[in-house]
PDB file of N, CA and C in Angstrom:
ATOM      1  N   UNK A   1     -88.859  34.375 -48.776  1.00 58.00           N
ATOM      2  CA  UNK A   1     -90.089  33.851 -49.332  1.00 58.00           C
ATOM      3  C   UNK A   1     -89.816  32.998 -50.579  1.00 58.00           C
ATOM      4  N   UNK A   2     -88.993  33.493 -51.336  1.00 53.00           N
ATOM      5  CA  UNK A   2     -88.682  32.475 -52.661  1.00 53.00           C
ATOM      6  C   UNK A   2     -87.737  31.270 -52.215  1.00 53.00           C
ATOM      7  N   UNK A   3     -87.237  31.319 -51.696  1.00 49.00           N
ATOM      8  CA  UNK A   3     -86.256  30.536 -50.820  1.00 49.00           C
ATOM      9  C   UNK A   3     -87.426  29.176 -50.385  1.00 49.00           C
ATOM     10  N   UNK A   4     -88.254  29.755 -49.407  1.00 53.00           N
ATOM     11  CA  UNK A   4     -89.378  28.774 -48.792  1.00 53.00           C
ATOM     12  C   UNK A   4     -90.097  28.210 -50.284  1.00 53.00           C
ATOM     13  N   UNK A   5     -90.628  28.591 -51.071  1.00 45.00           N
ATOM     14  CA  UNK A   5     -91.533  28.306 -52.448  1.00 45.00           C
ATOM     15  C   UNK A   5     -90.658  27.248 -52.965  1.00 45.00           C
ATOM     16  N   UNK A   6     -89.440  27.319 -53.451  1.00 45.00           N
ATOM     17  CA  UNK A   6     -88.217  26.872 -54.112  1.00 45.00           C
ATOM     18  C   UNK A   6     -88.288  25.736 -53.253  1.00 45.00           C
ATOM     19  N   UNK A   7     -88.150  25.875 -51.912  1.00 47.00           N
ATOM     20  CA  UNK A   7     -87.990  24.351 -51.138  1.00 47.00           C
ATOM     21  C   UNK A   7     -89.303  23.585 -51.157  1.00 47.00           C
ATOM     22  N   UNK A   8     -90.143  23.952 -51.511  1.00 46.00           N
ATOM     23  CA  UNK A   8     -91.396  23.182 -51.260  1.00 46.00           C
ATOM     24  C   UNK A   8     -91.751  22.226 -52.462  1.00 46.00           C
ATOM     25  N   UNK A   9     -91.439  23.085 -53.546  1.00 51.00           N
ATOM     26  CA  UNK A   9     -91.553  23.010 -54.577  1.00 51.00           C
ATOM     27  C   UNK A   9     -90.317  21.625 -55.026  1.00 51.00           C
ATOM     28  N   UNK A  10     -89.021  21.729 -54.377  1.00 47.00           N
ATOM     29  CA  UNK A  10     -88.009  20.588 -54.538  1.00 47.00           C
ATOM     30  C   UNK A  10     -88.496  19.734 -53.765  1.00 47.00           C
ATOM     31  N   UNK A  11     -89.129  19.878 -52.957  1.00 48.00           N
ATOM     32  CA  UNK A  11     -89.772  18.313 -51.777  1.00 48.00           C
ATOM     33  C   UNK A  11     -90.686  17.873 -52.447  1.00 48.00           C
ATOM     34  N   UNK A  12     -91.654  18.634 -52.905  1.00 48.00           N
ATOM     35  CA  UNK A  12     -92.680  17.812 -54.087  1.00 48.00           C
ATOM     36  C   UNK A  12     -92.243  16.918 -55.005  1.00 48.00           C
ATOM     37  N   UNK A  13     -91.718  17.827 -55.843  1.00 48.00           N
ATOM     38  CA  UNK A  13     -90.658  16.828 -57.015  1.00 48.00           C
ATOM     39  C   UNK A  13     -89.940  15.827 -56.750  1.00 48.00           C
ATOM     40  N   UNK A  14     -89.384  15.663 -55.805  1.00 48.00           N
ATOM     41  CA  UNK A  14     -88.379  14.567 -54.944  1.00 48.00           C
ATOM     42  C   UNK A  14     -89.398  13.736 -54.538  1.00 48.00           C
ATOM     43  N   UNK A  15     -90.666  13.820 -53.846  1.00 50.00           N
ATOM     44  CA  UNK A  15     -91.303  13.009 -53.105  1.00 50.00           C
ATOM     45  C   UNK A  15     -92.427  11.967 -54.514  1.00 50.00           C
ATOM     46  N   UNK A  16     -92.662  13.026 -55.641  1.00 48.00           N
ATOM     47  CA  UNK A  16     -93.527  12.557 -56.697  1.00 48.00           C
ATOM     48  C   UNK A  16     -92.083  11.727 -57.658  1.00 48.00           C
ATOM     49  N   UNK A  17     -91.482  12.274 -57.565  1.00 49.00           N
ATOM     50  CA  UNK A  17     -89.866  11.455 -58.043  1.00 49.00           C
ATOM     51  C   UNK A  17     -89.945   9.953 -57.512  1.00 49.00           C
ATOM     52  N   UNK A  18     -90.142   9.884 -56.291  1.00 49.00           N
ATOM     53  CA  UNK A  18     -89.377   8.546 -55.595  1.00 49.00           C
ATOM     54  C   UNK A  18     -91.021   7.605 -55.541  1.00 49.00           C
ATOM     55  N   UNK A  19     -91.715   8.279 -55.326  1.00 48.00           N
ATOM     56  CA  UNK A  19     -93.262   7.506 -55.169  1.00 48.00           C
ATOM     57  C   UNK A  19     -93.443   6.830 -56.471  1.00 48.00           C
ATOM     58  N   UNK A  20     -93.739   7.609 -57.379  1.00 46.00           N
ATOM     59  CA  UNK A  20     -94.122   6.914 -58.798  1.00 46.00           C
ATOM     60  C   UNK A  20     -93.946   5.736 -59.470  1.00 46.00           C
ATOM     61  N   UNK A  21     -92.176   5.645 -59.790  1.00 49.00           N
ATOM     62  CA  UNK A  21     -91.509   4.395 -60.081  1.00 49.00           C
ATOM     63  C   UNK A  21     -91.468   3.118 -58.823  1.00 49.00           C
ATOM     64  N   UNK A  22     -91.720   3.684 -57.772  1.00 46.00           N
ATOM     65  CA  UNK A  22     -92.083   2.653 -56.777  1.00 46.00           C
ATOM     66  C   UNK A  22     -93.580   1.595 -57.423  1.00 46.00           C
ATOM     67  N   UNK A  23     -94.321   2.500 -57.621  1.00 46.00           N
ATOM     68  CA  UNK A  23     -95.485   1.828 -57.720  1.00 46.00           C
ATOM     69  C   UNK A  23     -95.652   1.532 -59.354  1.00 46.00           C
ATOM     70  N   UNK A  24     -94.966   2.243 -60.341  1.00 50.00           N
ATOM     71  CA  UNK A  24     -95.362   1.912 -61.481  1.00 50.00           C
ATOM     72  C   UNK A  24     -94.294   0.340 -61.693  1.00 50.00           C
ATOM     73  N   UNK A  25     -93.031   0.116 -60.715  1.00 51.00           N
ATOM     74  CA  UNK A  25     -92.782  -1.103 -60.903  1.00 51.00           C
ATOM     75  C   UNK A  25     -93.058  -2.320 -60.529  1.00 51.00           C
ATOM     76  N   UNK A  26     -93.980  -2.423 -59.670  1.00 59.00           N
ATOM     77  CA  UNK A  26     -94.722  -3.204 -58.803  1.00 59.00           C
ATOM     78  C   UNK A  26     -95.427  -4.083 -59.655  1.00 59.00           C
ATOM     79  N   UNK A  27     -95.260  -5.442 -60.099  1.00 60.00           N
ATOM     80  CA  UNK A  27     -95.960  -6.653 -61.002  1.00 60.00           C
ATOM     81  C   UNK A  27     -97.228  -6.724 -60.107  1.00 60.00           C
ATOM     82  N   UNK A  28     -96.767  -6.809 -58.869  1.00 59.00           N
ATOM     83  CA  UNK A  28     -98.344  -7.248 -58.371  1.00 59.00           C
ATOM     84  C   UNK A  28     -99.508  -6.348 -58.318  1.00 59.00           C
ATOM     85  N   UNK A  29     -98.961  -4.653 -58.222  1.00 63.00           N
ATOM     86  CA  UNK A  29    -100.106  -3.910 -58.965  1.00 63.00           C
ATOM     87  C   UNK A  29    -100.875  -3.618 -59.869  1.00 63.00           C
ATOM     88  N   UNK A  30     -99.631  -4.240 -60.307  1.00 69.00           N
ATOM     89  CA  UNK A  30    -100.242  -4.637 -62.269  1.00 69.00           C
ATOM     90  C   UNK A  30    -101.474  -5.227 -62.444  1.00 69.00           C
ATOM     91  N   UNK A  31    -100.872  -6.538 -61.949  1.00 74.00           N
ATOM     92  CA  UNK A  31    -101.580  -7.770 -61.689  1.00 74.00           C
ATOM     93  C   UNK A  31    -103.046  -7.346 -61.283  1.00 74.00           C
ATOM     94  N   UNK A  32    -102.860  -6.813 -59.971  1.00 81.00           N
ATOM     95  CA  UNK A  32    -104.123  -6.389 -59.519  1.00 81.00           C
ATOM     96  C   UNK A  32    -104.754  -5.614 -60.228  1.00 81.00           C
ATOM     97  N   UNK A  33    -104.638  -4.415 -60.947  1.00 87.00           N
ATOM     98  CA  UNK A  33    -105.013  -3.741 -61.702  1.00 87.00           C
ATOM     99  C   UNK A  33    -106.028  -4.261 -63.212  1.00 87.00           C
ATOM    100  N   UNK A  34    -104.993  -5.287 -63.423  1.00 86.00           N
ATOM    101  CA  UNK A  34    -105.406  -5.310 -64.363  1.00 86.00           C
ATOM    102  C   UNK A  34    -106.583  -6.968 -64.136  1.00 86.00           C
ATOM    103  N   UNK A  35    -106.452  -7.849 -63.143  1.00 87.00           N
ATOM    104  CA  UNK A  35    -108.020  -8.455 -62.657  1.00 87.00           C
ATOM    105  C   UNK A  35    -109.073  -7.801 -62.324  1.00 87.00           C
ATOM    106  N   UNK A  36    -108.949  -6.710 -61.814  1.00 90.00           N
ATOM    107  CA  UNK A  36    -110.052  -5.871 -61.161  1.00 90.00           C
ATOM    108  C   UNK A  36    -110.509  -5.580 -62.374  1.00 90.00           C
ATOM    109  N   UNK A  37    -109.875  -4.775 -63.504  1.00 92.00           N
ATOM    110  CA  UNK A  37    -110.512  -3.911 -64.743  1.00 92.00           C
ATOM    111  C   UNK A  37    -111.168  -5.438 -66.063  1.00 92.00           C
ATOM    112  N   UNK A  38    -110.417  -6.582 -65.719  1.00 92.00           N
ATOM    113  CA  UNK A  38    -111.042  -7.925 -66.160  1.00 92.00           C
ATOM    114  C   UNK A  38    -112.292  -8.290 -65.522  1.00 92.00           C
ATOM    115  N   UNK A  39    -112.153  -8.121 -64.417  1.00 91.00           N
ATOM    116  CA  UNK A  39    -113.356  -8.357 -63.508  1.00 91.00           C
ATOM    117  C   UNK A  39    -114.934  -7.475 -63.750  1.00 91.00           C
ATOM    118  N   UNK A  40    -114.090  -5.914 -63.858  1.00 93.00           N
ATOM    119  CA  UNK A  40    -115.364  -5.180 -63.840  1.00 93.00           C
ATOM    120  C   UNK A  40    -115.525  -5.190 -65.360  1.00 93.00           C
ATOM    121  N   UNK A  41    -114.807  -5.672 -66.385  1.00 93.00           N
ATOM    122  CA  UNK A  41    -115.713  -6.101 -68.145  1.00 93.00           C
ATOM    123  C   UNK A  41    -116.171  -7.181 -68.235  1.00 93.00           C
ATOM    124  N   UNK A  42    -116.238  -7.859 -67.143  1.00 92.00           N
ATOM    125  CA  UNK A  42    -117.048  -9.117 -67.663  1.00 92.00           C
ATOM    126  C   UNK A  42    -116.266 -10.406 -68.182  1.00 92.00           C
ATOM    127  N   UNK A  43    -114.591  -9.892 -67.981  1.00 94.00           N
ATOM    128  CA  UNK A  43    -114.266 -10.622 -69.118  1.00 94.00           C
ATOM    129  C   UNK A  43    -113.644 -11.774 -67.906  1.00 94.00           C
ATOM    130  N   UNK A  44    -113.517 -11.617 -66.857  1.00 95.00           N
ATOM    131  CA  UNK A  44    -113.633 -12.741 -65.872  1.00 95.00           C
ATOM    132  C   UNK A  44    -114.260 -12.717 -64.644  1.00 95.00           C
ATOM    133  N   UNK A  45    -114.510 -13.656 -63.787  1.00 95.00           N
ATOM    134  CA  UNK A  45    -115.686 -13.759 -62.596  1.00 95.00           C
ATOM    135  C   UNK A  45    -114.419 -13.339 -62.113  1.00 95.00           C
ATOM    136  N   UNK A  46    -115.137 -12.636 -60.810  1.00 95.00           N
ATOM    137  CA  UNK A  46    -114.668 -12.367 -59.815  1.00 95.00           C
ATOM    138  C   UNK A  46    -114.001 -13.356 -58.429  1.00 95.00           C
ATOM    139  N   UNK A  47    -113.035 -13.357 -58.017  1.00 94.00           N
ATOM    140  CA  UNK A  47    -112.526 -14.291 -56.845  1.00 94.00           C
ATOM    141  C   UNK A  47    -113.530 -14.919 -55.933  1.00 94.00           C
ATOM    142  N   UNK A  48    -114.139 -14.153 -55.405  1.00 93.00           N
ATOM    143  CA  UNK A  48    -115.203 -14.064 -54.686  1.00 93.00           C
ATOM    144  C   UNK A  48    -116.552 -14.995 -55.098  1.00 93.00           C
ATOM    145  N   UNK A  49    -116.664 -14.840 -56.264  1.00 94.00           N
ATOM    146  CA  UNK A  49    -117.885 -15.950 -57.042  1.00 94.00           C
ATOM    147  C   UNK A  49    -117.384 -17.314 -56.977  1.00 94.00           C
ATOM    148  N   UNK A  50    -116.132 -17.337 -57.661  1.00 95.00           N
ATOM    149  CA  UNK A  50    -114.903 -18.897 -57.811  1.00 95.00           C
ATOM    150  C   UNK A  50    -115.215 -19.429 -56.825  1.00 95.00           C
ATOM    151  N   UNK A  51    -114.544 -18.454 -55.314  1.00 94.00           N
ATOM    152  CA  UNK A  51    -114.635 -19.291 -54.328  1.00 94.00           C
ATOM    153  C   UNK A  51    -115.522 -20.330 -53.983  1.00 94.00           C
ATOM    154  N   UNK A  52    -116.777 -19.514 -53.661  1.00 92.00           N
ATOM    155  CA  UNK A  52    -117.848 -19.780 -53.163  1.00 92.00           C
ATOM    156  C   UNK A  52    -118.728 -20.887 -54.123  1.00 92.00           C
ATOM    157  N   UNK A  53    -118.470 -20.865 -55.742  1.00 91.00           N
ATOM    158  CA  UNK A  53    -118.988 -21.683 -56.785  1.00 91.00           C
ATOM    159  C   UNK A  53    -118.037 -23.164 -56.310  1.00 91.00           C
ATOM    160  N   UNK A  54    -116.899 -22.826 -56.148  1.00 92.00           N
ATOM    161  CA  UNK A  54    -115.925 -24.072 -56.103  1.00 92.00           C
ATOM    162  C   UNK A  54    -115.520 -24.338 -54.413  1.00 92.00           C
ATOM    163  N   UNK A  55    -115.572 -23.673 -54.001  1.00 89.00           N
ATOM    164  CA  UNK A  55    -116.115 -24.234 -52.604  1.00 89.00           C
ATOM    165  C   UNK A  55    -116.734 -25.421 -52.035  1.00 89.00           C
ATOM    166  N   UNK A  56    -118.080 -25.548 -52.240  1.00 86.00           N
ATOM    167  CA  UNK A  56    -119.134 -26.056 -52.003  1.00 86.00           C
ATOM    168  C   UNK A  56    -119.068 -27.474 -52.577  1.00 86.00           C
ATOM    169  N   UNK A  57    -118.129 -27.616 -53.954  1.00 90.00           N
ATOM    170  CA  UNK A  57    -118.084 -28.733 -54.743  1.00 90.00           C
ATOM    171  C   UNK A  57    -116.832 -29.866 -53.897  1.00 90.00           C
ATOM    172  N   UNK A  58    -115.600 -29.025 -53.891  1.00 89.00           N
ATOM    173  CA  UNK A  58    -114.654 -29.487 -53.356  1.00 89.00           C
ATOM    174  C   UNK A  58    -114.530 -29.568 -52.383  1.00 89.00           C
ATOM    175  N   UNK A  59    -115.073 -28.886 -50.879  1.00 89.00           N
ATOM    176  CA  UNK A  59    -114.724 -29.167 -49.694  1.00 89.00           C
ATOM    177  C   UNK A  59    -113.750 -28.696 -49.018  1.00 89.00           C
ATOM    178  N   UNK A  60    -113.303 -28.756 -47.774  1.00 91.00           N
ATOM    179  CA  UNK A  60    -111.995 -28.626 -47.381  1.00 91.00           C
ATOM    180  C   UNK A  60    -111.922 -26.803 -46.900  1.00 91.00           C
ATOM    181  N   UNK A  61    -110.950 -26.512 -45.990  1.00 94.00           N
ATOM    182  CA  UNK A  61    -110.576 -24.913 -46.393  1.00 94.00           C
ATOM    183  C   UNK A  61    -109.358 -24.358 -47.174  1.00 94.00           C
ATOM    184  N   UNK A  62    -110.074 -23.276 -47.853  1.00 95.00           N
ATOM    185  CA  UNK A  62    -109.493 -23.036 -48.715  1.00 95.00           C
ATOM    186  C   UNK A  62    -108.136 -22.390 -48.254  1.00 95.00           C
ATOM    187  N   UNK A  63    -106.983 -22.471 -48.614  1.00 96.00           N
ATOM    188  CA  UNK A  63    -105.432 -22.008 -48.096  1.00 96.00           C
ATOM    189  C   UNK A  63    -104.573 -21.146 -48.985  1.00 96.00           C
ATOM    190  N   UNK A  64    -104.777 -21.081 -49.837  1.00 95.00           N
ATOM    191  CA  UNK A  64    -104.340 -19.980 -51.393  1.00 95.00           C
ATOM    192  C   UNK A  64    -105.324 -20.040 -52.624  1.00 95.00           C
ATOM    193  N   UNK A  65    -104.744 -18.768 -53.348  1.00 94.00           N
ATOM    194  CA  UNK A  65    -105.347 -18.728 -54.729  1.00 94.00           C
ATOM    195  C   UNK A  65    -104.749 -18.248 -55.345  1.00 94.00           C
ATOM    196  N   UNK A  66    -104.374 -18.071 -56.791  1.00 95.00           N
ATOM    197  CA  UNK A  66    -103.693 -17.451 -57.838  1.00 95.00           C
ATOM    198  C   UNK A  66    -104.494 -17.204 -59.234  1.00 95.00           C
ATOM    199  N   UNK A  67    -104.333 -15.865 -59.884  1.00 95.00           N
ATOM    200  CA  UNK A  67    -105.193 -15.889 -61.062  1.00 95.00           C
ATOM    201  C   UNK A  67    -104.397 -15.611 -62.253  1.00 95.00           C
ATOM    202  N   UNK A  68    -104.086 -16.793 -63.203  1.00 94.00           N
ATOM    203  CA  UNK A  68    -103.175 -16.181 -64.527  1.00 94.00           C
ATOM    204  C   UNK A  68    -104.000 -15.780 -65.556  1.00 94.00           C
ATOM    205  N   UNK A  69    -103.536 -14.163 -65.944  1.00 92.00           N
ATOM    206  CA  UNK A  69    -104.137 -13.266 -65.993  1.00 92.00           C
ATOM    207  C   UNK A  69    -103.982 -14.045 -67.874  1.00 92.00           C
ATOM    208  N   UNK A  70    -102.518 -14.491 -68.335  1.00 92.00           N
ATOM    209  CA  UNK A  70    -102.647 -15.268 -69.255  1.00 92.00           C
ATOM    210  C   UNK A  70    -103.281 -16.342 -69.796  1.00 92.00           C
ATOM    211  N   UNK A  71    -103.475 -17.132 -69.130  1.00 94.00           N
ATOM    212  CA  UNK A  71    -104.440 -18.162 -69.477  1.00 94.00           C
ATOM    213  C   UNK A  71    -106.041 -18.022 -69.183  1.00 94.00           C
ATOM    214  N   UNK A  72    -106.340 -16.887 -68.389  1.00 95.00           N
ATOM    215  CA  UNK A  72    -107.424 -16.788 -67.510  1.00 95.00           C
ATOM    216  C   UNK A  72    -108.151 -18.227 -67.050  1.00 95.00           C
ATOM    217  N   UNK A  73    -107.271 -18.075 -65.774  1.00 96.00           N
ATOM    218  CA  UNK A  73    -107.369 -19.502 -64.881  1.00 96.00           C
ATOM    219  C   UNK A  73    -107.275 -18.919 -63.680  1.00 96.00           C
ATOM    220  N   UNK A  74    -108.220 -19.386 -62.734  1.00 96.00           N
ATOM    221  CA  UNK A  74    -107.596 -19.273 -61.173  1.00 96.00           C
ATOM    222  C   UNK A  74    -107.019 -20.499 -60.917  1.00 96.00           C
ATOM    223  N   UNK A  75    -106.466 -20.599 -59.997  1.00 97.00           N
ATOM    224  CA  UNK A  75    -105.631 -21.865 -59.142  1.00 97.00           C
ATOM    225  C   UNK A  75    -106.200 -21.620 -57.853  1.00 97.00           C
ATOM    226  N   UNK A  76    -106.794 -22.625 -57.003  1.00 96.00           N
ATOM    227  CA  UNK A  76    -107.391 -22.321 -55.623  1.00 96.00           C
ATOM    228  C   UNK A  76    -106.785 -24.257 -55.066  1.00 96.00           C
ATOM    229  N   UNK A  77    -106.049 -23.511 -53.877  1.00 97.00           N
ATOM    230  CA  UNK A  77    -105.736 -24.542 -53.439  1.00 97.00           C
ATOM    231  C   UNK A  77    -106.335 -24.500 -52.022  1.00 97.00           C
ATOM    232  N   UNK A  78    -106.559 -26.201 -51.487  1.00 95.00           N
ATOM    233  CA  UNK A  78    -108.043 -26.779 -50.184  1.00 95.00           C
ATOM    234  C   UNK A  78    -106.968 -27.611 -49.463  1.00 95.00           C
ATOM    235  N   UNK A  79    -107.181 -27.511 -48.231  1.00 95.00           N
ATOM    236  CA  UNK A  79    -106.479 -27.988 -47.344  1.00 95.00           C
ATOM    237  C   UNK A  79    -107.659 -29.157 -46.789  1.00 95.00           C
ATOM    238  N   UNK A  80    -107.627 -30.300 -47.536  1.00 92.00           N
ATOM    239  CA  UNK A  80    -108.911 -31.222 -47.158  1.00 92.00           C
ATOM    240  C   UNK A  80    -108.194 -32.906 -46.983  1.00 92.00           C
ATOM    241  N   UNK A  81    -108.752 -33.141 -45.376  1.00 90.00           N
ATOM    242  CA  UNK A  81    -108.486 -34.548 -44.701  1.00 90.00           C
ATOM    243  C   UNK A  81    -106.554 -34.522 -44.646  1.00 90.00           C
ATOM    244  N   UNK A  82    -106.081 -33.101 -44.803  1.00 92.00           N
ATOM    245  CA  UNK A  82    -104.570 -33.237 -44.353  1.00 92.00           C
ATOM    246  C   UNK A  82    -103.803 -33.339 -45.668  1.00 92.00           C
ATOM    247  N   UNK A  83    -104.348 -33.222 -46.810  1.00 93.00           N
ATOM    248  CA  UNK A  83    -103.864 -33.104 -48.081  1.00 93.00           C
ATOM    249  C   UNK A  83    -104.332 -31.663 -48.661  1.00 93.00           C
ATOM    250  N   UNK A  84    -103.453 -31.379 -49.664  1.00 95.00           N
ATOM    251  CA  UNK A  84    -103.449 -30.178 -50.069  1.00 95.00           C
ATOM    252  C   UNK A  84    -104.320 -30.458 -52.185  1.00 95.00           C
ATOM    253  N   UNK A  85    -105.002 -30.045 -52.146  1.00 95.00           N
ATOM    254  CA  UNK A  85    -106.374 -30.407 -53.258  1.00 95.00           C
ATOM    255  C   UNK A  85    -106.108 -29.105 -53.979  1.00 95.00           C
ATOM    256  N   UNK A  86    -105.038 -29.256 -55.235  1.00 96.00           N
ATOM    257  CA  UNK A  86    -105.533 -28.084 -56.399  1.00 96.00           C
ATOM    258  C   UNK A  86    -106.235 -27.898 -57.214  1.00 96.00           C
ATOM    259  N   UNK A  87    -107.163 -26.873 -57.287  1.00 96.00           N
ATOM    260  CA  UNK A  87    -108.132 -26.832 -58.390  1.00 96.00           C
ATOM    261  C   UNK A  87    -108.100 -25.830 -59.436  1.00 96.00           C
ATOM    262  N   UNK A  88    -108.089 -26.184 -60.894  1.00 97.00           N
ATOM    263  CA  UNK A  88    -108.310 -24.960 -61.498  1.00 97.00           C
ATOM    264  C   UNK A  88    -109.238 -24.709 -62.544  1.00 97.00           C
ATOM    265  N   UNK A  89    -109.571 -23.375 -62.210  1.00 97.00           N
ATOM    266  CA  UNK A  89    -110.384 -23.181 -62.559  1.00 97.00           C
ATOM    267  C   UNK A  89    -110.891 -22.202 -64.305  1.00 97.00           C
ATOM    268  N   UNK A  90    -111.475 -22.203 -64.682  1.00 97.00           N
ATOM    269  CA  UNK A  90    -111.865 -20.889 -65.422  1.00 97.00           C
ATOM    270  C   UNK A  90    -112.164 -20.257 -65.373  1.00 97.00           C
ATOM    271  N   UNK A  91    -111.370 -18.631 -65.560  1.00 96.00           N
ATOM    272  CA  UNK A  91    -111.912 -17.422 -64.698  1.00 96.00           C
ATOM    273  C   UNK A  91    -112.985 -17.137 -65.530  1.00 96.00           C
ATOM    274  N   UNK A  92    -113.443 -17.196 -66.964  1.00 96.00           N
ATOM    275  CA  UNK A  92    -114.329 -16.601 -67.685  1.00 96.00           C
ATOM    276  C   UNK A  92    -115.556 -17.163 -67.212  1.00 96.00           C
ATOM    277  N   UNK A  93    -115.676 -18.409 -67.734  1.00 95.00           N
ATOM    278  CA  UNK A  93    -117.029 -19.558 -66.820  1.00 95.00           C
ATOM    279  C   UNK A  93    -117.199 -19.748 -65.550  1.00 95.00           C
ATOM    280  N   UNK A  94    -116.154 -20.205 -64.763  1.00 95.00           N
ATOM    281  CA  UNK A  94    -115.896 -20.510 -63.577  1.00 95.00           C
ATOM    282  C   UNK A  94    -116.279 -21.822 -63.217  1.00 95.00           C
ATOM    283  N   UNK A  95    -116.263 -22.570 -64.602  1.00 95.00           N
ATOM    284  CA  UNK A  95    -115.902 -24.219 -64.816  1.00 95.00           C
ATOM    285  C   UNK A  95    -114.821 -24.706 -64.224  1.00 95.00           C
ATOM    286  N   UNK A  96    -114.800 -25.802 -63.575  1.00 95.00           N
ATOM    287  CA  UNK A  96    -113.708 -26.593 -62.719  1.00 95.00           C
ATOM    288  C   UNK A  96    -113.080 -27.601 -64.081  1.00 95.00           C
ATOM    289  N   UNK A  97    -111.353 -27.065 -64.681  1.00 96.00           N
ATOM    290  CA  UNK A  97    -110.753 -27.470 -65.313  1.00 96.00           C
ATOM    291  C   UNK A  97    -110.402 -29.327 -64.773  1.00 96.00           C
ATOM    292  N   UNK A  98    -109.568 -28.884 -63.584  1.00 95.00           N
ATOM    293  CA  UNK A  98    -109.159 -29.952 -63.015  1.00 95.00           C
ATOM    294  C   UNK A  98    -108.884 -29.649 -61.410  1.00 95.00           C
ATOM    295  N   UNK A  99    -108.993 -30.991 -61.089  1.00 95.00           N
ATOM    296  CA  UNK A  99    -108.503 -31.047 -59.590  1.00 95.00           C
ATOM    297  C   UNK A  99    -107.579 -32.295 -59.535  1.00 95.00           C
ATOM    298  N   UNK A 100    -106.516 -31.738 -58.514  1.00 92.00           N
ATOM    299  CA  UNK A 100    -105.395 -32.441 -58.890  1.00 92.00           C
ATOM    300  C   UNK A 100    -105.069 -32.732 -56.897  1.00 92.00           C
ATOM    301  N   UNK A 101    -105.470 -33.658 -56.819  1.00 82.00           N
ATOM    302  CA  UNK A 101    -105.298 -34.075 -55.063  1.00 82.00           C
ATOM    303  C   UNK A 101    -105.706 -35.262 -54.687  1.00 82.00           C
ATOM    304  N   UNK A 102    -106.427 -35.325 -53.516  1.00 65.00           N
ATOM    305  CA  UNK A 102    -107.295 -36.507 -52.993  1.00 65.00           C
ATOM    306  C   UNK A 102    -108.660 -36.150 -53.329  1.00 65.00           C
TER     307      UNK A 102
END
């Protein structure tokens, strides 16, 4: 019986061992983590708003996005008439900085 406890008890530790630093080194969880908790203070729009705000202006479908969490900027790039159209944006306003394409 202590034998069985003892092993269960080392598979836990081993398994909370190897999981943790997996995920606490992960930039892009970060990343994510820390837009979502920007997102839900207000302190930037959400992806989802950008899109659809900058969408409609620029045209085209949309093919990537990126959000620097430093500058608070998205980058949304449009695949429009066979050219590739970057736009960026402001995550706080969600003012169109520049567009850099056709």
């Amino acid at each position: 019986m202590k034998f069985r406890v003892a092993f269960v008890w080392l598979a836990l530790c081993v398994s909370a061992a190897t999981a943790a630093p997996a995920q606490a080194l992960d930039p892009k969880m970060k990343d994510h983590d820390a837009a979502r908790a920007a997102t839900k203070s207000g302190e930037i729009r959400s992806l989802g708003e950008i899109k659809s705000r900058v969408g409609n202006r620029v045209g085209g479908e949309l093919v990537g996005s990126k959000l620097d969490m430093d500058r608070k900027r998205y980058r949304l790039r449009y695949l429009r008439e066979g050219s590739v159209v970057e736009v960026d944006v402001d995550a706080k306003t969600g003012h169109i900085i520049d567009i850099d394409g056709n």
